Every structure is written in C-alpha cells, then in structure tokens.
C-alpha positions as a LaTeX table, in Angstrom:
\begin{tabular}{lrrr}
\hline
Residue & $x$ (\AA) & $y$ (\AA) & $z$ (\AA) \\
\hline
Ala1 & 122.78 & 305.43 & 34.67 \\
Val2 & 119.65 & 304.68 & 32.64 \\
Leu3 & 116.80 & 302.52 & 33.97 \\
Gly4 & 114.69 & 300.58 & 31.46 \\
Gly5 & 112.15 & 297.82 & 31.33 \\
Thr6 & 110.10 & 295.66 & 29.01 \\
Ile7 & 106.92 & 293.62 & 29.09 \\
Glu8 & 106.81 & 290.73 & 26.65 \\
Arg9 & 104.42 & 288.05 & 25.47 \\
Phe10 & 105.34 & 284.92 & 23.52 \\
Asp11 & 102.70 & 282.75 & 21.85 \\
Asp12 & 103.68 & 279.73 & 19.73 \\
Pro13 & 100.68 & 277.34 & 19.92 \\
His14 & 102.06 & 274.99 & 17.24 \\
Ala15 & 105.58 & 274.73 & 18.79 \\
Ile16 & 107.31 & 276.02 & 15.66 \\
Ile17 & 109.98 & 278.07 & 17.50 \\
Ala18 & 109.72 & 276.78 & 21.09 \\
Asn19 & 107.82 & 274.12 & 22.96 \\
Gly20 & 106.82 & 273.21 & 26.49 \\
Ala21 & 108.06 & 270.26 & 28.53 \\
Gln22 & 105.61 & 267.82 & 26.89 \\
Gly23 & 106.22 & 269.05 & 23.33 \\
Glu24 & 103.10 & 271.23 & 23.30 \\
Gly25 & 103.13 & 274.85 & 22.14 \\
Leu26 & 104.43 & 277.57 & 24.40 \\
Glu27 & 102.62 & 280.63 & 25.69 \\
Ala28 & 104.55 & 282.84 & 28.12 \\
Met29 & 104.46 & 286.33 & 29.61 \\
Gly30 & 107.35 & 288.18 & 31.14 \\
Tyr31 & 108.89 & 291.40 & 32.24 \\
Ser32 & 112.41 & 292.68 & 32.73 \\
Met33 & 114.17 & 295.61 & 34.32 \\
Asn34 & 117.62 & 296.78 & 33.34 \\
Leu35 & 120.12 & 299.36 & 34.50 \\
Asp36 & 122.67 & 300.64 & 31.98 \\
Tyr37 & 125.86 & 302.49 & 32.85 \\
Gln38 & 127.79 & 304.36 & 30.14 \\
Leu39 & 131.41 & 303.63 & 31.14 \\
Thr40 & 133.06 & 305.38 & 28.17 \\
Pro41 & 131.69 & 306.87 & 24.93 \\
His42 & 131.99 & 303.40 & 23.32 \\
Leu43 & 131.47 & 301.05 & 26.27 \\
Ala44 & 128.31 & 300.40 & 28.32 \\
Trp45 & 127.54 & 297.97 & 31.12 \\
Arg46 & 124.01 & 296.47 & 31.38 \\
Asn47 & 122.52 & 294.58 & 34.33 \\
Glu48 & 119.13 & 292.94 & 33.78 \\
Ile49 & 116.64 & 290.88 & 35.77 \\
Arg50 & 113.97 & 288.98 & 33.78 \\
His51 & 110.97 & 287.00 & 34.99 \\
Leu52 & 109.02 & 284.70 & 32.66 \\
His53 & 105.81 & 282.83 & 33.47 \\
Ser54 & 103.92 & 280.17 & 31.51 \\
Gln55 & 100.63 & 278.32 & 32.16 \\
Ser56 & 102.47 & 275.02 & 31.72 \\
Ala57 & 105.78 & 273.78 & 33.10 \\
Ala58 & 107.85 & 274.94 & 30.13 \\
Phe59 & 111.18 & 276.00 & 31.63 \\
Ala60 & 113.89 & 273.44 & 32.38 \\
Arg61 & 115.40 & 273.44 & 35.84 \\
Arg62 & 118.50 & 271.71 & 37.11 \\
Gly63 & 118.08 & 267.99 & 36.80 \\
Leu64 & 115.11 & 266.71 & 34.82 \\
Ser65 & 112.31 & 268.82 & 36.31 \\
Phe66 & 110.42 & 271.72 & 34.74 \\
Ser67 & 108.84 & 274.87 & 36.17 \\
Asp68 & 106.19 & 277.35 & 35.05 \\
Glu69 & 108.49 & 280.27 & 36.00 \\
Arg70 & 112.01 & 281.40 & 35.24 \\
Leu71 & 113.95 & 284.20 & 36.91 \\
Thr72 & 117.31 & 285.19 & 35.42 \\
Ala73 & 119.91 & 287.85 & 36.13 \\
Thr74 & 122.28 & 288.88 & 33.36 \\
Thr75 & 125.16 & 291.29 & 33.03 \\
Ala76 & 126.85 & 292.38 & 29.80 \\
Leu77 & 129.51 & 294.72 & 28.48 \\
Ile78 & 128.43 & 296.42 & 25.24 \\
Met79 & 130.87 & 297.96 & 22.79 \\
His80 & 129.63 & 300.17 & 19.99 \\
Phe81 & 131.47 & 302.14 & 17.31 \\
\hline
\end{tabular}
C-alpha cells in the first residue's frame, strides 16, 4: 500500500471557472489523503478523503443550502496498460 496526500489552493476571483453561492468568485483551500493498493500489475485501488474550505458558503449541500466546507470520500479502481 502507498500513502499519499496533497494540499491545494484554488483562487478564481472573477468566477471564470467556478463561483460561490452568490455568483461571486471562489477562493478555497483543501487537503486530501489517499491510500493506494496495487491489486495486480495493471490494476490499482485508491481510497481518498478530501476536505475543502472556503471563506464564503460556496459548496452546495442537500436541499438549497450552502456551506463553507466540503468533506468527501472517494474510491476508484484504476487500470493502466
């Protein structure tokens, strides 16, 4: 197994790529941790947890509300040749 992580920053003050809940630009920081398992020489399994935080309520929640944080967990099978 291989453990990895990232720290990321996103800054789009003019809302060209993404915008906040009120249509304003988006500035966000985040980090993620992942654990990769090499199942076969051509198949890997990745599990990742990512946390993003913004100064404004930019992330949609269930319903019509927005939050300044988002926590996601993702799993993926990766095939390479």
